[in-house]
PDB file of C-alpha atoms in Angstrom:
ATOM      1  CA  THR A1226      -0.166  -0.332   0.055  1.00  0.00           C
ATOM      2  CA  ILE A1227       1.234   3.713  -0.793  1.00  0.00           C
ATOM      3  CA  LEU A1228       0.215   6.602   0.174  1.00  0.00           C
ATOM      4  CA  CYS A1229       0.146  11.055  -0.952  1.00  0.00           C
ATOM      5  CA  GLU A1230      -1.163  12.973   2.004  1.00  0.00           C
ATOM      6  CA  GLN A1231      -2.675  16.418  -0.210  1.00  0.00           C
ATOM      7  CA  ARG A1232      -2.283  19.797   1.588  1.00  0.00           C
ATOM      8  CA  ILE A1233      -5.796  22.237   0.576  1.00  0.00           C
ATOM      9  CA  ARG A1234      -5.950  25.323   1.613  1.00  0.00           C
ATOM     10  CA  TRP A1235      -7.180  28.887   1.628  1.00  0.00           C
ATOM     11  CA  LYS A1236      -7.601  33.038   3.412  1.00  0.00           C
ATOM     12  CA  LYS A1237      -9.998  33.383   5.625  1.00  0.00           C
ATOM     13  CA  ASP A1238     -10.237  36.728   5.164  1.00  0.00           C
ATOM     14  CA  LEU A1239     -13.650  39.190   6.354  1.00  0.00           C
ATOM     15  CA  ILE A1240     -11.660  42.536   7.942  1.00  0.00           C
ATOM     16  CA  PRO A1241     -11.458  44.918   4.693  1.00  0.00           C
ATOM     17  CA  PRO A1242      -7.946  47.060   4.869  1.00  0.00           C
ATOM     18  CA  VAL A1243      -7.646  50.321   6.676  1.00  0.00           C
ATOM     19  CA  LEU A1244      -7.802  53.332   4.298  1.00  0.00           C
ATOM     20  CA  ARG A1245      -7.054  56.356   4.866  1.00  0.00           C
ATOM     21  CA  CYS A1246      -7.615  59.760   2.834  1.00  0.00           C
ATOM     22  CA  PRO A1247      -4.551  62.176   2.850  1.00  0.00           C
ATOM     23  CA  ARG A1248      -5.679  65.273   5.168  1.00  0.00           C
ATOM     24  CA  ASP A1249      -8.046  67.718   3.195  1.00  0.00           C
ATOM     25  CA  THR A1250      -6.826  70.734   1.450  1.00  0.00           C
ATOM     26  CA  PHE A1251      -7.578  74.460   1.456  1.00  0.00           C
ATOM     27  CA  LEU A1252      -5.513  75.909  -1.809  1.00  0.00           C
ATOM     28  CA  GLY A1253      -6.951  79.623  -1.016  1.00  0.00           C
ATOM     29  CA  CYS A1254      -8.264  81.862  -4.171  1.00  0.00           C
ATOM     30  CA  ASN A1255      -7.272  82.680  -7.315  1.00  0.00           C
ATOM     31  CA  PRO A1256      -4.853  79.368  -7.691  1.00  0.00           C
ATOM     32  CA  GLY A1257      -2.595  79.298 -10.475  1.00  0.00           C
ATOM     33  CA  PRO A1258      -3.066  76.872 -13.403  1.00  0.00           C
ATOM     34  CA  LYS A1259      -0.552  74.126 -12.343  1.00  0.00           C
ATOM     35  CA  ASP A1260      -2.988  74.087  -9.188  1.00  0.00           C
ATOM     36  CA  ALA A1261      -5.886  73.855 -11.233  1.00  0.00           C
ATOM     37  CA  LEU A1262      -5.789  71.038 -13.003  1.00  0.00           C
ATOM     38  CA  VAL A1263      -8.595  68.056 -11.824  1.00  0.00           C
ATOM     39  CA  THR A1264      -6.708  64.959 -13.835  1.00  0.00           C
ATOM     40  CA  PRO A1265      -5.803  62.147 -12.096  1.00  0.00           C
ATOM     41  CA  GLY A1266      -1.690  62.189 -12.095  1.00  0.00           C
ATOM     42  CA  GLY A1267      -2.153  66.250 -12.682  1.00  0.00           C
ATOM     43  CA  GLN A1268      -5.020  66.811  -9.379  1.00  0.00           C
ATOM     44  CA  ILE A1269      -5.096  69.437  -7.269  1.00  0.00           C
ATOM     45  CA  PRO A1270      -2.913  68.867  -4.964  1.00  0.00           C
ATOM     46  CA  ALA A1271      -0.010  66.580  -6.873  1.00  0.00           C
ATOM     47  CA  ALA A1272      -1.622  63.247  -6.166  1.00  0.00           C
ATOM     48  CA  LEU A1273      -0.642  61.858  -2.546  1.00  0.00           C
ATOM     49  CA  VAL A1274      -1.415  57.888  -3.099  1.00  0.00           C
ATOM     50  CA  PRO A1275      -2.315  56.827  -0.170  1.00  0.00           C
ATOM     51  CA  ILE A1276      -1.970  53.391   1.511  1.00  0.00           C
ATOM     52  CA  ALA A1277      -4.017  50.840   3.401  1.00  0.00           C
ATOM     53  CA  VAL A1278      -3.287  48.627   6.149  1.00  0.00           C
ATOM     54  CA  ASP A1279      -5.118  45.178   5.860  1.00  0.00           C
ATOM     55  CA  ASN A1280      -4.096  42.941   8.521  1.00  0.00           C
ATOM     56  CA  CYS A1281      -2.889  40.216   5.794  1.00  0.00           C
ATOM     57  CA  ASP A1282      -1.774  41.418   2.648  1.00  0.00           C
ATOM     58  CA  GLY A1283      -0.353  44.296   4.847  1.00  0.00           C
ATOM     59  CA  LEU A1284       0.212  47.842   2.903  1.00  0.00           C
ATOM     60  CA  ILE A1285      -1.873  47.773   0.049  1.00  0.00           C
ATOM     61  CA  PRO A1286      -1.737  51.411  -2.425  1.00  0.00           C
ATOM     62  CA  ALA A1287      -4.953  52.416  -3.083  1.00  0.00           C
ATOM     63  CA  LYS A1288      -6.444  53.188  -6.748  1.00  0.00           C
ATOM     64  CA  PHE A1289      -7.737  56.634  -7.376  1.00  0.00           C
ATOM     65  CA  ILE A1290     -11.458  56.117  -8.472  1.00  0.00           C
ATOM     66  CA  LYS A1291     -12.451  59.808  -9.133  1.00  0.00           C
ATOM     67  CA  ASP A1292     -13.011  63.173  -8.327  1.00  0.00           C
ATOM     68  CA  SER A1293     -16.405  65.025  -8.602  1.00  0.00           C
ATOM     69  CA  VAL A1294     -16.749  68.679  -9.037  1.00  0.00           C
ATOM     70  CA  VAL A1295     -19.088  70.702  -7.592  1.00  0.00           C
ATOM     71  CA  LYS A1296     -19.415  74.821  -7.325  1.00  0.00           C
ATOM     72  CA  VAL A1297     -20.948  76.746  -5.429  1.00  0.00           C
ATOM     73  CA  GLY A1298     -20.419  80.198  -5.880  1.00  0.00           C
ATOM     74  CA  CYS A1299     -17.172  81.120  -6.493  1.00  0.00           C
ATOM     75  CA  GLU A1300     -15.723  78.177  -4.580  1.00  0.00           C
ATOM     76  CA  THR A1301     -14.603  74.748  -6.683  1.00  0.00           C
ATOM     77  CA  HIS A1302     -14.751  71.738  -4.214  1.00  0.00           C
ATOM     78  CA  ILE A1303     -13.108  68.095  -5.030  1.00  0.00           C
ATOM     79  CA  TYR A1304     -13.897  65.564  -3.634  1.00  0.00           C
ATOM     80  CA  ARG A1305     -11.724  62.882  -3.843  1.00  0.00           C
ATOM     81  CA  LYS A1306     -12.332  59.461  -3.989  1.00  0.00           C
ATOM     82  CA  TRP A1307      -9.687  56.541  -3.363  1.00  0.00           C
ATOM     83  CA  GLY A1308     -10.568  53.026  -3.173  1.00  0.00           C
ATOM     84  CA  VAL A1309      -8.402  49.204  -1.767  1.00  0.00           C
ATOM     85  CA  ARG A1310      -9.904  46.426  -2.247  1.00  0.00           C
ATOM     86  CA  ASP A1311      -7.422  42.730  -0.318  1.00  0.00           C
ATOM     87  CA  GLU A1312      -6.932  39.528  -1.771  1.00  0.00           C
ATOM     88  CA  CYS A1313      -9.781  38.083  -0.940  1.00  0.00           C
ATOM     89  CA  GLY A1314     -12.286  41.509  -2.209  1.00  0.00           C
ATOM     90  CA  ASN A1315     -12.939  43.002   1.224  1.00  0.00           C
ATOM     91  CA  ALA A1316     -13.058  47.302  -0.400  1.00  0.00           C
ATOM     92  CA  ALA A1317     -13.086  50.516   1.408  1.00  0.00           C
ATOM     93  CA  ILE A1318     -12.810  53.570  -0.132  1.00  0.00           C
ATOM     94  CA  CYS A1319     -11.551  56.913   1.044  1.00  0.00           C
ATOM     95  CA  TYR A1320     -13.095  60.231   0.821  1.00  0.00           C
ATOM     96  CA  GLN A1321     -10.269  63.670   0.176  1.00  0.00           C
ATOM     97  CA  HIS A1322     -11.795  66.687   0.021  1.00  0.00           C
ATOM     98  CA  ILE A1323      -9.903  69.808  -2.408  1.00  0.00           C
ATOM     99  CA  TRP A1324     -11.319  72.926  -2.785  1.00  0.00           C
ATOM    100  CA  TYR A1325     -10.234  76.307  -3.447  1.00  0.00           C
ATOM    101  CA  ALA A1326     -11.561  79.831  -4.372  1.00  0.00           C
ATOM    102  CA  VAL A1327     -11.721  82.156  -7.639  1.00  0.00           C
ATOM    103  CA  ASP A1328     -12.500  85.605  -6.870  1.00  0.00           C
ATOM    104  CA  THR A1329     -10.698  89.283  -8.048  1.00  0.00           C
ATOM    105  CA  LYS A1330     -14.022  91.559  -7.214  1.00  0.00           C
ATOM    106  CA  SER A1331     -13.941  94.253  -4.210  1.00  0.00           C
ATOM    107  CA  PRO A1332     -16.646  94.469  -2.087  1.00  0.00           C
ATOM    108  CA  VAL A1333     -19.034  97.065  -2.610  1.00  0.00           C
ATOM    109  CA  ILE A1334     -19.262  98.985   0.182  1.00  0.00           C
ATOM    110  CA  THR A1335     -23.573 100.451   0.201  1.00  0.00           C
ATOM    111  CA  LYS A1336     -23.626 102.453   2.618  1.00  0.00           C
ATOM    112  CA  CYS A1337     -20.900 104.136   4.996  1.00  0.00           C
ATOM    113  CA  PRO A1338     -21.558 105.603   8.481  1.00  0.00           C
ATOM    114  CA  ASP A1339     -22.802 108.800   9.348  1.00  0.00           C
ATOM    115  CA  THR A1340     -20.692 111.488   9.951  1.00  0.00           C
ATOM    116  CA  LEU A1341     -20.977 111.107  13.807  1.00  0.00           C
ATOM    117  CA  TYR A1342     -20.434 114.601  16.526  1.00  0.00           C
ATOM    118  CA  LEU A1343     -19.652 114.535  19.794  1.00  0.00           C
ATOM    119  CA  GLY A1344     -20.808 117.250  20.901  1.00  0.00           C
ATOM    120  CA  CYS A1345     -18.591 119.995  22.544  1.00  0.00           C
ATOM    121  CA  ASN A1346     -15.461 119.343  24.376  1.00  0.00           C
ATOM    122  CA  PRO A1347     -15.328 115.588  24.187  1.00  0.00           C
ATOM    123  CA  THR A1348     -13.060 113.557  26.300  1.00  0.00           C
ATOM    124  CA  ASP A1349     -13.293 110.549  23.887  1.00  0.00           C
ATOM    125  CA  GLN A1350     -12.764 112.789  20.813  1.00  0.00           C
ATOM    126  CA  LEU A1351     -11.623 107.702  19.476  1.00  0.00           C
ATOM    127  CA  PRO A1352     -14.741 106.720  20.622  1.00  0.00           C
ATOM    128  CA  TYR A1353     -16.321 102.802  19.852  1.00  0.00           C
ATOM    129  CA  PRO A1354     -17.980 102.949  16.661  1.00  0.00           C
ATOM    130  CA  THR A1355     -22.090 103.000  16.869  1.00  0.00           C
ATOM    131  CA  ALA A1356     -22.044 102.035  12.801  1.00  0.00           C
ATOM    132  CA  PHE A1357     -20.323 100.464  10.459  1.00  0.00           C
ATOM    133  CA  PRO A1358     -20.441  99.849   7.009  1.00  0.00           C
ATOM    134  CA  VAL A1359     -23.385  98.039   5.295  1.00  0.00           C
ATOM    135  CA  ALA A1360     -21.028  96.369   2.531  1.00  0.00           C
ATOM    136  CA  THR A1361     -21.986  93.026   0.120  1.00  0.00           C
ATOM    137  CA  ASP A1362     -19.434  90.419  -1.719  1.00  0.00           C
ATOM    138  CA  ASN A1363     -19.185  88.414  -4.202  1.00  0.00           C
ATOM    139  CA  CYS A1364     -17.509  85.706  -1.911  1.00  0.00           C
ATOM    140  CA  GLY A1365     -18.518  86.788   1.493  1.00  0.00           C
ATOM    141  CA  LEU A1366     -16.938  88.485   3.608  1.00  0.00           C
ATOM    142  CA  HIS A1367     -14.222  88.672   6.076  1.00  0.00           C
ATOM    143  CA  ASP A1368     -13.005  91.678   7.697  1.00  0.00           C
ATOM    144  CA  ILE A1369     -14.145  94.781   8.977  1.00  0.00           C
ATOM    145  CA  LEU A1370     -11.900  97.291  10.409  1.00  0.00           C
ATOM    146  CA  TRP A1371     -10.867 100.603  10.534  1.00  0.00           C
ATOM    147  CA  TYR A1372      -8.422 103.288  10.759  1.00  0.00           C
ATOM    148  CA  ASP A1373      -8.708 106.711  12.937  1.00  0.00           C
ATOM    149  CA  GLY A1374      -6.112 109.087  12.368  1.00  0.00           C
ATOM    150  CA  LEU A1375      -4.196 110.529  14.718  1.00  0.00           C
ATOM    151  CA  ASN A1376      -2.973 113.448  13.195  1.00  0.00           C
ATOM    152  CA  ASP A1377      -5.137 114.530  10.847  1.00  0.00           C
ATOM    153  CA  VAL A1378      -7.465 116.301  12.922  1.00  0.00           C
ATOM    154  CA  THR A1379      -8.364 119.786  11.453  1.00  0.00           C
ATOM    155  CA  VAL A1380     -10.546 122.967  12.912  1.00  0.00           C
ATOM    156  CA  THR A1381     -12.821 124.988  11.404  1.00  0.00           C
ATOM    157  CA  ASN A1382     -14.463 127.656  13.342  1.00  0.00           C
ATOM    158  CA  CYS A1383     -14.050 125.812  16.490  1.00  0.00           C
ATOM    159  CA  ILE A1384     -15.392 123.239  14.317  1.00  0.00           C
ATOM    160  CA  ALA A1385     -13.133 119.764  15.123  1.00  0.00           C
ATOM    161  CA  THR A1386     -13.206 116.861  12.369  1.00  0.00           C
ATOM    162  CA  ARG A1387     -10.953 113.392  12.270  1.00  0.00           C
ATOM    163  CA  THR A1388     -11.428 111.286   9.264  1.00  0.00           C
ATOM    164  CA  ARG A1389     -11.516 107.477  10.322  1.00  0.00           C
ATOM    165  CA  LEU A1390     -11.078 105.159   7.386  1.00  0.00           C
ATOM    166  CA  TRP A1391     -13.025 102.032   7.075  1.00  0.00           C
ATOM    167  CA  ILE A1392     -11.295  99.189   5.562  1.00  0.00           C
ATOM    168  CA  VAL A1393     -14.634  96.503   3.811  1.00  0.00           C
ATOM    169  CA  THR A1394     -11.741  93.217   2.822  1.00  0.00           C
ATOM    170  CA  ASP A1395     -13.382  89.956   0.685  1.00  0.00           C
ATOM    171  CA  ARG A1396     -11.735  86.140   1.935  1.00  0.00           C
ATOM    172  CA  CYS A1397      -9.066  86.405  -0.884  1.00  0.00           C
ATOM    173  CA  GLY A1398      -8.085  89.545   0.847  1.00  0.00           C
ATOM    174  CA  ASN A1399      -9.392  91.603  -1.613  1.00  0.00           C
ATOM    175  CA  GLN A1400     -10.724  95.619   0.055  1.00  0.00           C
ATOM    176  CA  ALA A1401     -13.256  98.193  -0.420  1.00  0.00           C
ATOM    177  CA  ARG A1402     -12.412 101.663   1.327  1.00  0.00           C
ATOM    178  CA  CYS A1403     -14.558 104.296   2.401  1.00  0.00           C
ATOM    179  CA  GLU A1404     -14.308 107.798   4.619  1.00  0.00           C
ATOM    180  CA  GLN A1405     -16.550 108.452   7.672  1.00  0.00           C
ATOM    181  CA  LYS A1406     -16.286 112.156   8.965  1.00  0.00           C
ATOM    182  CA  ILE A1407     -15.962 112.201  13.025  1.00  0.00           C
ATOM    183  CA  ARG A1408     -16.243 115.935  14.761  1.00  0.00           C
ATOM    184  CA  TRP A1409     -16.771 117.649  17.784  1.00  0.00           C
ATOM    185  CA  LYS A1410     -17.093 121.198  18.893  1.00  0.00           C
ATOM    186  CA  ILE A1411     -14.414 123.237  20.882  1.00  0.00           C
ATOM    187  CA  ASP A1412     -15.574 125.701  23.036  1.00  0.00           C
ATOM    188  CA  VAL A1413     -14.591 126.668  26.529  1.00  0.00           C
ATOM    189  CA  ILE A1414     -15.313 130.967  25.996  1.00  0.00           C
ATOM    190  CA  SER A1415     -17.483 132.483  27.414  1.00  0.00           C
ATOM    191  CA  PRO A1416     -19.449 134.609  25.910  1.00  0.00           C
ATOM    192  CA  VAL A1417     -19.025 138.467  26.679  1.00  0.00           C
ATOM    193  CA  LEU A1418     -21.778 141.343  27.008  1.00  0.00           C
ATOM    194  CA  GLU A1419     -21.139 144.852  26.942  1.00  0.00           C
ATOM    195  CA  ASN A1420     -23.282 148.064  27.035  1.00  0.00           C
ATOM    196  CA  CYS A1421     -25.087 146.436  29.765  1.00  0.00           C
ATOM    197  CA  PRO A1422     -27.911 148.597  30.585  1.00  0.00           C
ATOM    198  CA  PRO A1423     -27.142 151.537  33.268  1.00  0.00           C
ATOM    199  CA  ASP A1424     -27.619 151.194  36.706  1.00  0.00           C
ATOM    200  CA  ARG A1425     -29.728 153.967  38.220  1.00  0.00           C
ATOM    201  CA  ASN A1426     -30.544 154.912  42.058  1.00  0.00           C
ATOM    202  CA  TYR A1427     -33.883 156.618  43.130  1.00  0.00           C
ATOM    203  CA  GLY A1428     -32.976 158.112  46.698  1.00  0.00           C
ATOM    204  CA  CYS A1429     -35.293 158.285  49.049  1.00  0.00           C
ATOM    205  CA  VAL A1430     -38.936 157.446  47.866  1.00  0.00           C
ATOM    206  CA  LYS A1431     -42.183 157.650  49.198  1.00  0.00           C
ATOM    207  CA  GLU A1432     -43.731 155.019  46.975  1.00  0.00           C
ATOM    208  CA  ASN A1433     -41.621 151.717  44.924  1.00  0.00           C
ATOM    209  CA  PRO A1434     -40.523 153.419  41.832  1.00  0.00           C
ATOM    210  CA  THR A1435     -41.623 152.096  38.246  1.00  0.00           C
ATOM    211  CA  LEU A1436     -39.307 149.214  36.785  1.00  0.00           C
ATOM    212  CA  PRO A1437     -37.696 149.961  33.291  1.00  0.00           C
ATOM    213  CA  VAL A1438     -38.662 146.604  31.524  1.00  0.00           C
ATOM    214  CA  PRO A1439     -35.584 144.810  30.608  1.00  0.00           C
ATOM    215  CA  SER A1440     -33.717 145.197  27.778  1.00  0.00           C
ATOM    216  CA  TRP A1441     -31.670 144.072  25.253  1.00  0.00           C
ATOM    217  CA  ARG A1442     -31.746 146.362  23.132  1.00  0.00           C
ATOM    218  CA  ASN A1443     -27.971 148.209  23.541  1.00  0.00           C
ATOM    219  CA  ILE A1444     -26.026 145.143  24.405  1.00  0.00           C
ATOM    220  CA  GLU A1445     -23.634 143.496  22.573  1.00  0.00           C
ATOM    221  CA  ILE A1446     -23.280 139.954  22.703  1.00  0.00           C
ATOM    222  CA  THR A1447     -19.237 138.542  21.201  1.00  0.00           C
ATOM    223  CA  GLU A1448     -18.916 135.100  20.783  1.00  0.00           C
ATOM    224  CA  ALA A1449     -15.585 133.295  20.728  1.00  0.00           C
ATOM    225  CA  CYS A1450     -17.167 130.458  18.246  1.00  0.00           C
ATOM    226  CA  PRO A1451     -20.848 130.678  15.701  1.00  0.00           C
ATOM    227  CA  GLY A1452     -23.364 129.139  17.197  1.00  0.00           C
ATOM    228  CA  PRO A1453     -27.017 129.442  18.911  1.00  0.00           C
ATOM    229  CA  LEU A1454     -27.624 131.339  21.645  1.00  0.00           C
ATOM    230  CA  THR A1455     -29.855 131.765  25.527  1.00  0.00           C
ATOM    231  CA  ARG A1456     -30.234 134.416  26.610  1.00  0.00           C
ATOM    232  CA  SER A1457     -32.159 135.659  30.150  1.00  0.00           C
ATOM    233  CA  VAL A1458     -32.964 137.553  32.645  1.00  0.00           C
ATOM    234  CA  GLN A1459     -33.082 136.605  36.222  1.00  0.00           C
ATOM    235  CA  ILE A1460     -34.580 139.272  38.488  1.00  0.00           C
ATOM    236  CA  ASP A1461     -32.940 139.324  41.993  1.00  0.00           C
ATOM    237  CA  THR A1462     -34.753 141.729  45.178  1.00  0.00           C
ATOM    238  CA  SER A1463     -33.193 142.498  48.477  1.00  0.00           C
ATOM    239  CA  ILE A1464     -33.516 144.845  51.330  1.00  0.00           C
ATOM    240  CA  ILE A1465     -30.899 146.079  53.479  1.00  0.00           C
ATOM    241  CA  ASP A1466     -31.924 146.869  56.867  1.00  0.00           C
ATOM    242  CA  GLY A1467     -35.599 147.524  55.810  1.00  0.00           C
ATOM    243  CA  CYS A1468     -35.358 150.243  54.315  1.00  0.00           C
ATOM    244  CA  MET A1469     -32.902 150.028  51.433  1.00  0.00           C
ATOM    245  CA  TYR A1470     -33.875 148.314  48.692  1.00  0.00           C
ATOM    246  CA  LYS A1471     -31.937 146.971  46.016  1.00  0.00           C
ATOM    247  CA  VAL A1472     -33.137 145.304  42.427  1.00  0.00           C
ATOM    248  CA  THR A1473     -30.937 143.003  39.772  1.00  0.00           C
ATOM    249  CA  TYR A1474     -31.336 142.709  36.440  1.00  0.00           C
ATOM    250  CA  LEU A1475     -29.367 140.151  35.254  1.00  0.00           C
ATOM    251  CA  TYR A1476     -28.446 138.799  32.040  1.00  0.00           C
ATOM    252  CA  LYS A1477     -27.615 135.666  30.830  1.00  0.00           C
ATOM    253  CA  VAL A1478     -26.201 134.855  27.041  1.00  0.00           C
ATOM    254  CA  THR A1479     -25.568 130.948  27.246  1.00  0.00           C
ATOM    255  CA  ASP A1480     -23.488 129.615  23.895  1.00  0.00           C
ATOM    256  CA  GLU A1481     -23.547 125.734  22.604  1.00  0.00           C
ATOM    257  CA  CYS A1482     -21.160 124.394  24.693  1.00  0.00           C
ATOM    258  CA  GLY A1483     -22.797 125.712  28.229  1.00  0.00           C
ATOM    259  CA  ASN A1484     -20.280 128.384  29.022  1.00  0.00           C
ATOM    260  CA  LYS A1485     -21.801 131.912  31.020  1.00  0.00           C
ATOM    261  CA  GLY A1486     -21.594 135.908  30.121  1.00  0.00           C
ATOM    262  CA  ILE A1487     -23.658 138.419  32.498  1.00  0.00           C
ATOM    263  CA  CYS A1488     -23.548 141.628  32.729  1.00  0.00           C
ATOM    264  CA  VAL A1489     -25.988 143.146  35.923  1.00  0.00           C
ATOM    265  CA  GLN A1490     -28.166 145.874  36.144  1.00  0.00           C
ATOM    266  CA  THR A1491     -28.634 147.785  39.590  1.00  0.00           C
ATOM    267  CA  PHE A1492     -31.855 149.669  40.414  1.00  0.00           C
ATOM    268  CA  ARG A1493     -31.737 150.834  44.807  1.00  0.00           C
ATOM    269  CA  TRP A1494     -34.152 153.594  46.280  1.00  0.00           C
TER     270      TRP A1494
END
């Protein structure tokens, strides 16, 4: 009797390879022609073939399957599909995301902030913005910044003016600019009143005299800065030692910044 042995072998592998795609990549804005090729071998970026790890077959190079291109606004998105299959037919796929933007148009500013008036003698001449530019962009805005000129203040007729520069930037670095004026009034000088009506002493009288109506007719007012003035007359009466009377007409002028000038007319009897 003669015996022989035959061995029958098979591979048991139900586990697919582990495949990791190259990292997602943003190519930035307006890439050059070489970077814009989407064909295998010249794709964006130059193909980095991923390597899969299999429990039975070890390292297996993946194969490029296809690129799916999706355009959203000014962005192009490329979804690159890679696949691998081991000797037992277990398969794995992964997707790599590559995208870029094409944008050479500047944002459009539809409204710059209105002139900001700070009032009289403000302590803060570089206030935080109360309004921002209104702007649109075909690909989306990124930053809205402002710059205050520190040494460009001009003063005309007591009105100080500074220019605030607004810069609107989109995600590709295209910019648009507009200027906003910031103004305030510089006035710490009180109005000057001259030619106040004369004082009068009635002497000794049996009855209180009839006093004249306060009159601004001859009063001259000098104001350092143009602007509205508010006039008022305050009448004060006092009795001294029970028999001496004193009536005072206090003529007041207040300018827009609250500075006050006065002159006094006095009556005695």
